Amino acid sequence: MNLKLNFENILFLDIETVPEVENFTDLTEAKQELFALKTQYQRKEDFSPEDFYEKAGIWAEFGKIVCISVGYFTNFNKANRAFRITSFFGDEVKILEDFKKLLNSHFNKAQHLLCGHNGKEFDFPYIARRMIINQIELPEKLNLFGKKPWEIPHLDTMELWKFGDYKHFTSLKLLTSILGIPSPKDDIDGSEVGAVFYKEKNIKRIVKYCEKDTIAVAQLLLRFNNEPLIEEVNIIRV
């Protein structure tokens, strides 16, 4: 693609979300009714709101973030490449505040970009909505009101792959497979995160999965630009 990018200015990220409470019956009656209305077209007549509740994590109004993983190049030189990855997990408010602190302290300049796979449709607005719900002031990189499309500091590997075809959706799993990138889906996938969180109570497994997705996003952008992939030895986990 010959993208004119300084890879050291890019923050790659992925988020994992789950329903805000474990069971549909744990919601207030008012919230149950609102969920039923929100999902009526997705459910149609095949599922009751309670049966459909396991998918609640995809909506910021009915879900919450349990992990944000971020990665960035501290050195992009091919001879000494280094990719640093870290994760915020646990209490959602702390996750959001720590992520905001990272943006404000290290990725707050005009040249800095956020990059995710389907990030413009999911990750970036989800984080912003959850910040507002939790009464956290938006960092500049997520405060997009009044900005023109070319002023929005976001990259989306799915959007880049569309090449202008707005109907085309390609999963991260499919792209990594056809482009020869190690799959991030070798353990769990997004549909299983809720059960791993609430039933297994295994946040470490979710963090590992989230970090693999973040690395895969960086690998995609490298492949799009015909750059060598990140070797495992070049990944620094902190």
C-alpha positions as a printed Julia matrix, in Angstrom:
238×3 Matrix{Float64}:
   0.0     0.0    0.0
   3.01    2.29   0.43
   1.49    3.95   3.48
   3.45    7.03   4.45
   3.53    6.29   8.15
   5.98    6.55  10.98
   5.2     3.29  12.77
   6.66    4.62  16.03
   3.78    7.13  16.15
   1.07    4.45  16.12
  -0.66    2.96  19.16
  -2.13   -0.43  18.21
  -4.97   -1.65  20.4
  -7.74   -4.14  20.97
 -10.46   -4.36  23.6
 -12.39   -7.23  25.16
 -15.93   -6.68  26.37
 -18.54   -8.68  28.27
 -22.16   -8.14  29.33
 -22.32   -5.63  32.21
 -23.73   -8.3   34.54
 -23.54  -12.06  34.26
 -27.23  -12.89  33.78
 -30.16  -11.19  32.08
 -32.16  -11.59  35.29
 -29.53   -9.52  37.15
 -30.66   -6.46  35.17
 -33.4    -4.21  36.47
 -36.78   -4.68  34.83
 -36.35   -1.34  33.07
 -32.95   -2.38  31.7
 -34.38   -5.73  30.56
 -37.05   -3.89  28.59
 -34.48   -1.55  27.08
 -32.31   -4.5   26.05
 -35.29   -6.19  24.44
 -36.03   -3.04  22.43
 -32.38   -2.5   21.47
 -32.0    -6.03  20.13
 -35.42   -6.69  18.62
 -34.19   -6.54  15.01
 -31.09   -8.65  15.64
 -33.08  -11.27  17.57
 -36.16  -11.23  15.37
 -38.39  -14.05  16.67
 -35.69  -16.69  17.01
 -34.42  -15.72  20.46
 -35.88  -14.23  23.59
 -34.04  -11.25  25.11
 -32.76  -13.55  27.86
 -31.45  -16.11  25.36
 -29.77  -13.32  23.39
 -28.19  -11.68  26.43
 -24.86  -13.5   26.02
 -24.21  -11.09  23.11
 -24.84   -7.98  25.24
 -21.14   -7.18  25.46
 -21.06   -5.86  21.89
 -23.16   -2.83  22.91
 -21.56   -0.18  25.12
 -24.96    0.53  26.68
 -25.25   -3.05  27.98
 -21.63   -4.19  28.23
 -18.35   -3.23  29.83
 -14.66   -3.36  28.99
 -12.59   -5.96  30.86
  -9.3    -5.5   28.99
  -7.56   -3.0   26.73
  -4.27   -4.18  25.25
  -1.95   -1.71  23.55
   1.24   -2.13  21.57
   3.73    0.27  20.04
   7.14    0.25  18.43
   9.88    1.69  20.6
  12.31    1.04  17.74
  11.28    0.44  14.15
  14.77   -0.08  12.81
  14.78   -3.45  11.01
  18.06   -4.5   12.6
  16.87   -3.76  16.14
  13.09   -3.71  16.01
  11.25   -3.63  19.34
   7.49   -3.86  19.93
   6.24   -3.18  23.44
   2.87   -4.51  24.59
   0.95   -3.98  27.81
  -2.61   -4.47  29.05
  -5.06   -2.7   31.33
  -7.54   -5.05  33.02
  -9.67   -5.43  36.12
 -12.04   -2.68  37.25
 -13.46   -0.89  34.21
 -13.06    2.63  35.59
  -9.39    2.0   36.33
  -8.91    0.43  32.87
 -10.32    3.55  31.23
  -8.43    5.98  33.44
  -5.12    4.19  32.89
  -5.7     4.06  29.14
  -6.55    7.77  29.11
  -3.39    8.51  31.09
  -1.33    6.65  28.47
  -2.94    8.62  25.64
  -2.49   11.96  27.37
   1.11   11.37  28.37
   2.58    9.48  25.4
   0.2     9.63  22.42
  -1.2    13.15  22.57
   0.58   14.82  19.65
  -0.92   15.53  16.24
   1.27   12.9   14.58
   0.09   10.12  16.91
  -2.47    7.63  15.57
  -4.63    4.89  17.07
  -4.96    1.67  15.07
  -7.35   -1.25  15.47
  -9.15   -3.82  13.33
 -12.71   -2.55  12.89
 -11.61    0.05  15.42
 -13.63    2.87  13.88
 -16.86    0.87  14.15
 -16.21   -0.87  17.46
 -13.17   -0.3   19.68
 -12.79    3.5   19.5
 -16.49    4.44  19.91
 -16.98    1.73  22.55
 -14.16    3.14  24.68
 -15.51    6.67  24.25
 -19.06    5.65  25.21
 -17.9     3.75  28.27
 -15.86    6.77  29.36
 -18.93    8.97  29.14
 -21.06    6.41  30.99
 -18.39    6.28  33.73
 -18.13   10.11  33.83
 -14.55   10.2   32.54
 -13.65   13.18  30.38
 -12.67   12.09  26.89
  -9.01   12.36  25.89
  -8.35   14.43  22.76
  -7.72   11.35  20.61
 -11.27   10.12  21.25
 -13.05   13.48  21.27
 -14.06   13.63  17.61
 -16.88   16.17  17.74
 -16.51   18.82  15.06
 -13.53   17.16  13.4
 -13.39   16.57   9.67
 -12.78   12.98   8.49
  -9.14   13.7    7.6
  -8.57   15.2   11.05
  -9.54   12.02  12.92
  -6.33   10.39  14.21
  -7.43    6.77  13.69
  -6.31    3.93  11.43
  -8.45    0.86  10.81
  -6.91   -2.22   9.21
 -10.33   -3.49   8.15
 -11.1    -0.18   6.45
  -7.74   -0.24   4.68
  -8.5    -3.75   3.39
 -11.85   -2.61   1.98
 -10.14   -0.47  -0.67
 -13.29    1.66  -0.87
 -15.76   -1.27  -0.8
 -18.02   -0.21   2.06
 -19.98   -3.48   2.08
 -16.94   -5.65   2.69
 -16.31   -7.1    6.16
 -13.22   -9.23   6.72
 -12.43  -10.69  10.12
  -9.04  -10.48  11.76
  -8.89  -14.28  11.76
  -9.44  -14.47   7.99
  -6.93  -11.75   7.17
  -4.19  -13.22   9.33
  -4.8   -16.6    7.7
  -4.57  -15.45   4.09
  -1.62  -13.14   4.76
   0.48  -15.74   6.58
   0.33  -14.11  10.01
   0.19  -16.28  13.17
  -3.45  -16.57  14.21
  -4.55  -14.77  17.39
  -7.57  -17.12  17.62
  -5.72  -20.29  18.62
  -7.34  -20.42  22.08
 -10.62  -18.53  22.33
 -12.55  -16.07  20.19
 -14.66  -13.04  21.01
 -17.86  -15.03  21.48
 -16.29  -16.96  24.37
 -14.89  -14.03  26.36
 -18.03  -13.57  28.45
 -18.02  -17.2   29.61
 -14.28  -17.11  30.35
 -14.81  -13.95  32.42
 -17.93  -14.94  34.36
 -17.76  -18.77  34.48
 -14.01  -19.47  34.48
 -13.07  -16.15  36.12
  -9.87  -16.35  34.09
  -8.9   -12.78  33.26
  -5.34  -13.83  32.43
  -6.63  -15.96  29.56
  -8.59  -12.97  28.25
  -5.57  -10.67  28.54
  -3.42  -13.13  26.59
  -6.06  -13.33  23.86
  -6.42   -9.54  23.73
  -2.67   -9.07  23.43
  -2.51  -11.58  20.56
  -5.17   -9.57  18.72
  -3.22   -6.35  19.27
  -0.04   -7.92  17.9
  -2.01   -9.27  14.93
  -3.29   -5.76  14.11
   0.29   -4.48  14.04
   1.31   -7.42  11.86
  -1.49   -6.61   9.4
  -0.35   -3.02   9.0
   3.21   -4.23   8.43
   2.05   -6.68   5.74
  -0.08   -3.99   4.08
   3.07   -1.89   3.8
   5.27   -4.81   2.69
   7.34   -4.64   5.88
   8.84   -7.68   7.68
   6.64   -9.13  10.42
   7.46   -8.76  14.11
   9.43  -11.72  15.42
   8.53  -13.11  18.85
  12.0   -12.18  20.11
  11.24   -8.52  19.33
   8.08   -8.41  21.49
   8.49   -6.93  24.97
   5.61   -7.7   27.35
   5.25   -5.41  30.36
